[in-house]
Short mmCIF file of C-alpha atoms and ligand atoms in Angstrom, two decimals:
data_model
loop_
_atom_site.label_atom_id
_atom_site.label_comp_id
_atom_site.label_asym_id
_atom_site.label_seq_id
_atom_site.Cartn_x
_atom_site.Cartn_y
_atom_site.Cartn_z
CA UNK A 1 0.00 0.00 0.00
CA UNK A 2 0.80 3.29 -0.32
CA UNK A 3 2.50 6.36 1.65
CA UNK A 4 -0.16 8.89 1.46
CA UNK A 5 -0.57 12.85 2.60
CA UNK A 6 -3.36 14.40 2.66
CA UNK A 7 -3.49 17.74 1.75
CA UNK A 8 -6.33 20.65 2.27
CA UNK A 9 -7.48 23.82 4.37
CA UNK A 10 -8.81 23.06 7.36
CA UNK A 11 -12.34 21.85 7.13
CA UNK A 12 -11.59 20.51 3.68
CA UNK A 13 -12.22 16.95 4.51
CA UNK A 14 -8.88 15.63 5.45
CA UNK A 15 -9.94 13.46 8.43
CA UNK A 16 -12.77 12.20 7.30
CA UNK A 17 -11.38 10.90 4.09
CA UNK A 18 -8.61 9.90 5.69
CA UNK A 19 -10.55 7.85 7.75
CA UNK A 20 -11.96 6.34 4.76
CA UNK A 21 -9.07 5.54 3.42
CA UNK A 22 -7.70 3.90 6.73
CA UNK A 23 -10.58 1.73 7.08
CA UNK A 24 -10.44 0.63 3.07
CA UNK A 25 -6.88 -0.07 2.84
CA UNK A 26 -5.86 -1.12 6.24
CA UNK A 27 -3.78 1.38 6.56
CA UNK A 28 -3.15 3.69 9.84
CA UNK A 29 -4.67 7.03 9.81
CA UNK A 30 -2.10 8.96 11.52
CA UNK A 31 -2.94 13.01 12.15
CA UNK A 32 -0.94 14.99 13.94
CA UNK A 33 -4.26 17.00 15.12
CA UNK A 34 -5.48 14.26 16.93
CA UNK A 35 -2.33 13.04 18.24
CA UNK A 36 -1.83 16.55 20.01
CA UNK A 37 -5.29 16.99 21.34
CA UNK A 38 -4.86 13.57 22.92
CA UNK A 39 -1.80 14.83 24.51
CA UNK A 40 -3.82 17.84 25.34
CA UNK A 41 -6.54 15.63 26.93
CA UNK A 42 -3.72 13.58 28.88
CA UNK A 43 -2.04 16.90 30.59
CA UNK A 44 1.54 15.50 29.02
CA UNK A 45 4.51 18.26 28.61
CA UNK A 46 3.71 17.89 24.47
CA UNK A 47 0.12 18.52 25.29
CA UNK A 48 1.05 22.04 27.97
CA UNK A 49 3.34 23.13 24.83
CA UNK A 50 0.34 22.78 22.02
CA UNK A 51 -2.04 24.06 23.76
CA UNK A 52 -1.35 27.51 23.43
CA UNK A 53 -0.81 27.11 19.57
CA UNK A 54 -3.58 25.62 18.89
CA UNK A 55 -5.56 27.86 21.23
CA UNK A 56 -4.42 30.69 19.10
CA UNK A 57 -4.95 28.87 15.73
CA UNK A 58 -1.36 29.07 15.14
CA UNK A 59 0.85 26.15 14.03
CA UNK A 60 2.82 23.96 16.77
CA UNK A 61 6.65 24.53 15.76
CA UNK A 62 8.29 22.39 13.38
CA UNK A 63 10.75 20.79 15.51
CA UNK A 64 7.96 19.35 17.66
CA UNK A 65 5.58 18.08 15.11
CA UNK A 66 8.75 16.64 12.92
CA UNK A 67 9.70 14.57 15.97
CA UNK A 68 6.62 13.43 16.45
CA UNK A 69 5.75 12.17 13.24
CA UNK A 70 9.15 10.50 12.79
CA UNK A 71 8.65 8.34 15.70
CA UNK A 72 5.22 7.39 14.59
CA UNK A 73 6.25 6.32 11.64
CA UNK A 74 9.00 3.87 13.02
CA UNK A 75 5.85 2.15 14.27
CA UNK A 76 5.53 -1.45 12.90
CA UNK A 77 2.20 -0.17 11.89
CA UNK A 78 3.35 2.11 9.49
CA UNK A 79 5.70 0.11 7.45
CA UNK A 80 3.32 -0.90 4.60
CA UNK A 81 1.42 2.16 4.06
CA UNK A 82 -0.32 5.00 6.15
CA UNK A 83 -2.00 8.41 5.41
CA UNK A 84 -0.80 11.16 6.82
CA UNK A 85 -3.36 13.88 7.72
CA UNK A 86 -2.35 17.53 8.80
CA UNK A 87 1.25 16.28 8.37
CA UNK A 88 3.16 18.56 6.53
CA UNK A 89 1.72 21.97 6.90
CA UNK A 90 5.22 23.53 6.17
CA UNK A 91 7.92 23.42 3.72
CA UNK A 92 10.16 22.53 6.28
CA UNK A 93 7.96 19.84 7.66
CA UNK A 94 7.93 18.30 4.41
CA UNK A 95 11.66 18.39 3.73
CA UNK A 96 11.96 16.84 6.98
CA UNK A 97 9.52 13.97 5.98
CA UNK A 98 11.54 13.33 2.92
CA UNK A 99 14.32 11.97 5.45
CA UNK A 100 12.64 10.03 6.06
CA UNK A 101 9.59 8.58 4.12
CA UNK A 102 9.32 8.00 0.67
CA UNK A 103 5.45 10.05 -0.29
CA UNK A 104 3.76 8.29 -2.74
CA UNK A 105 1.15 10.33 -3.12
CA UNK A 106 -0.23 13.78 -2.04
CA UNK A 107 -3.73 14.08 -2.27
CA UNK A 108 -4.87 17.67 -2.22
CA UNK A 109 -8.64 18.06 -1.84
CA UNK A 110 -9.77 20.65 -2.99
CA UNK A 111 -13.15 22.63 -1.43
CA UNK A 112 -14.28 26.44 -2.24
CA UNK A 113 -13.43 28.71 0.52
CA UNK A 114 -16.96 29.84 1.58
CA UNK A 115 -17.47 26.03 1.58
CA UNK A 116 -15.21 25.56 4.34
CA UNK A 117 -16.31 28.34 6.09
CA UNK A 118 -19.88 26.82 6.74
CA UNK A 119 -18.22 23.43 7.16
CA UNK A 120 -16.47 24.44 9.97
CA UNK A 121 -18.65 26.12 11.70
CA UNK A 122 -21.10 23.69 11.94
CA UNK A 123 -18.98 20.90 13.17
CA UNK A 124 -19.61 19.09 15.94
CA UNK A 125 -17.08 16.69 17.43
CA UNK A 126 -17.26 13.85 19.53
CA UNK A 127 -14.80 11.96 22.75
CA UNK A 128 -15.45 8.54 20.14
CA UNK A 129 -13.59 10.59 17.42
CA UNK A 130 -16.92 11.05 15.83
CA UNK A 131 -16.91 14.34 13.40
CA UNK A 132 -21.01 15.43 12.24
CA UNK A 133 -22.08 18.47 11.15
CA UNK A 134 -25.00 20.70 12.64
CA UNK A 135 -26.90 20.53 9.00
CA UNK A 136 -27.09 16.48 9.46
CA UNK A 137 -28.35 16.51 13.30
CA UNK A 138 -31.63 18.18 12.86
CA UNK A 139 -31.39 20.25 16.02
CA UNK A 140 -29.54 17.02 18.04
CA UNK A 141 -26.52 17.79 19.92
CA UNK A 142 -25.84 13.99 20.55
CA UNK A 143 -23.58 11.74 18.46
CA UNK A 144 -24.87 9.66 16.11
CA UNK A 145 -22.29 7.21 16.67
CA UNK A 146 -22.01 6.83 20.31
CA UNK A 147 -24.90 8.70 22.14
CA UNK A 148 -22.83 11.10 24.13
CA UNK A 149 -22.73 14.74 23.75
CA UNK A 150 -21.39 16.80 21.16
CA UNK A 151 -18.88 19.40 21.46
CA UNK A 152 -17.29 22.38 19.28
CA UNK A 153 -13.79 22.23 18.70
CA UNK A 154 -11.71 24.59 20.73
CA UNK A 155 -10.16 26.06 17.47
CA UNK A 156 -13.71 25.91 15.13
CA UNK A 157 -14.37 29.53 17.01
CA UNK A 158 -14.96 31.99 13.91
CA UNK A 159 -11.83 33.85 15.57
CA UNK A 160 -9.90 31.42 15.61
CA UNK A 161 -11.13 29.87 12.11
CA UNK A 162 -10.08 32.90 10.39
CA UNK A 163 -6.69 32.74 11.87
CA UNK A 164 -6.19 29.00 11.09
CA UNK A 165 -7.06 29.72 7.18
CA UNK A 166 -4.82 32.77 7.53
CA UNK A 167 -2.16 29.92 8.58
CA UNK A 168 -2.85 27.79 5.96
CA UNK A 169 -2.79 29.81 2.56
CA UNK A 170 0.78 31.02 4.38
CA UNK A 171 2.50 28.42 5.45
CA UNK A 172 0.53 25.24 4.24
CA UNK A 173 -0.55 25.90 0.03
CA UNK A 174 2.78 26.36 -0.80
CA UNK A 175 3.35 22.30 -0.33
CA UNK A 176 0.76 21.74 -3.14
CA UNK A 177 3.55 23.31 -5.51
CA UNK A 178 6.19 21.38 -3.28
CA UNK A 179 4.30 18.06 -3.97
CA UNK A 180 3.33 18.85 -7.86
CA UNK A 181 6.65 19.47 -8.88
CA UNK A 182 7.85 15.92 -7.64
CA UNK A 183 5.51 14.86 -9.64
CA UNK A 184 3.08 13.18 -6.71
CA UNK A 185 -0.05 15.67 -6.41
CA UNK A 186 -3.33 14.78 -7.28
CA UNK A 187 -6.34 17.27 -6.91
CA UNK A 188 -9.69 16.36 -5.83
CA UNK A 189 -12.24 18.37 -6.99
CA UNK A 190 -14.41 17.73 -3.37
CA UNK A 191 -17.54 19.34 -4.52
CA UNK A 192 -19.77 16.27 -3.97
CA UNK A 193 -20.97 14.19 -1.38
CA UNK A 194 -18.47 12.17 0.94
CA UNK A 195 -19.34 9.08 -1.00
CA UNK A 196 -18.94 10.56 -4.23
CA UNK A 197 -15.56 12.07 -3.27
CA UNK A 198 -14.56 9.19 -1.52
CA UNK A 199 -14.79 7.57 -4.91
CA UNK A 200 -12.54 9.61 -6.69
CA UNK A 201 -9.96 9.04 -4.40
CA UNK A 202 -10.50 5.56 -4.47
CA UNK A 203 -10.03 5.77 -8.04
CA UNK A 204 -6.93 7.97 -8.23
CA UNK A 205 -5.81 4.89 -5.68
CA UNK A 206 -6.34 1.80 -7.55
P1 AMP B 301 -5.98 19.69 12.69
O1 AMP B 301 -6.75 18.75 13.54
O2 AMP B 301 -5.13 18.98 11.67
O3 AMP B 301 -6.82 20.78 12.08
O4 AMP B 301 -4.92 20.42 13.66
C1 AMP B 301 -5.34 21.24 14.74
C2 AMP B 301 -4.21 22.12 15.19
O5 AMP B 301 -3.10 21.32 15.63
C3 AMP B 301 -3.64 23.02 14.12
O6 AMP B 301 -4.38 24.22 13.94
C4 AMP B 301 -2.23 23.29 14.68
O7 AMP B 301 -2.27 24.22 15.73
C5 AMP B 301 -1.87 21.94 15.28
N1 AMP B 301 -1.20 21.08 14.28
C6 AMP B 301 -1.67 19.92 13.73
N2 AMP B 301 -0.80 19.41 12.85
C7 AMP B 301 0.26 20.26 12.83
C8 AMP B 301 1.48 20.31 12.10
N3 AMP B 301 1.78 19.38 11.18
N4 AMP B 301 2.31 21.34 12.33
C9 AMP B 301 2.04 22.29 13.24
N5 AMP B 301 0.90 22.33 13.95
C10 AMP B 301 0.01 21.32 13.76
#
């Protein structure tokens, strides 16, 4: 299988087609979001130093995130394929990867900015990993999955939103170029339904 990143502004889909992708291919879903809210959760030093980023809608510095990843990829888990989601948001972060991973494939989904806008302000999150948003609940606050309550992100605040998109066009759309020019990108048009953009990826994996 292949080594995949998954590339998009925030709210573009990454997690849940990265899910998708995990649970068709076998593959670990590995995102650095959720592995630093879980430190977060735990009250480890990693977590104390995200917090604030995160908080603030900025990115957690390189050095921390590259470490990270690299020892998450030693993993037995990870040595026949995994998709990488939020992981790299820099140009740095993605030279450092190149060390040492060989990408197979960046996937760069690609959603209209106003779409994004109303996707993430109507998601709801769950403690089961669970992601729904407000336009499917009809008025619940209770997770579909589960049965326990809903919560907003931390960082899906509009002020913080705006400052996370701020971050990405920045810091993060320059590694579509990065990724196109070794000849690895794909673009998904995500304009559909999760189904019928699950497909195309799907598609564009064989
Ligand atoms: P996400 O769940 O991918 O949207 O990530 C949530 C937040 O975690 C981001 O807004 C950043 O503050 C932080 N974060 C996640 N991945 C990275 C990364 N690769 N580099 C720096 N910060 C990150």
């Amino acid at each position: 299988m292949k080594n995949i990143v998954m590339l998009g502004a925030p709210g573009a889909g990454k997690g849940t087609h990265s899910a998708l992708i995990s649970a068709e291919y076998g593959v670990p879903h590995i995102s650095t979001g959720d592995i630093l809210r879980a430190n977060i959760k735990e009250g480890t030093e990693l977590g104390k130093l995200a917090e604030s980023y995160i908080a603030k809608g900025a990115l957690v510095p390189d050095e921390v995130v590259i470490g990270l990843v690299a020892d998450r990829l030693a993993h037995p888990d990870a040595q026949n394929g995994y998709v990488l989601d939020g992981f790299p948001r820099t140009i740095a972060q993605a030279e450092a990867l190149d060390k040492v991973a060989r990408i197979d494939i960046a996937i760069n989904i690609d959603v209209a900015f106003d779409v994004i806008i109303g996707r993430l302000s109507g998601r709801r999150v769950c403690s089961c990993g669970a992601t729904c948003h407000v336009s499917a609940l009809g008025g619940s606050e209770i997770c579909p999955k589960c049965g326990k309550q809903l919560y907003i992100r931390d960082d899906d605040k509009p002020e913080t939103v705006k400052a996370r998109l701020e971050v990405y066009l920045k810091q993060t759309a320059p590694l579509i170029d990065y990724y196109k020019a070794k000849g690895v990108l794909v673009d998904i048009d995500a304009c559909g339904t999760i189904k019928e953009d699950f497909e195309k990826i799907k598609k564009v994996l064989g």
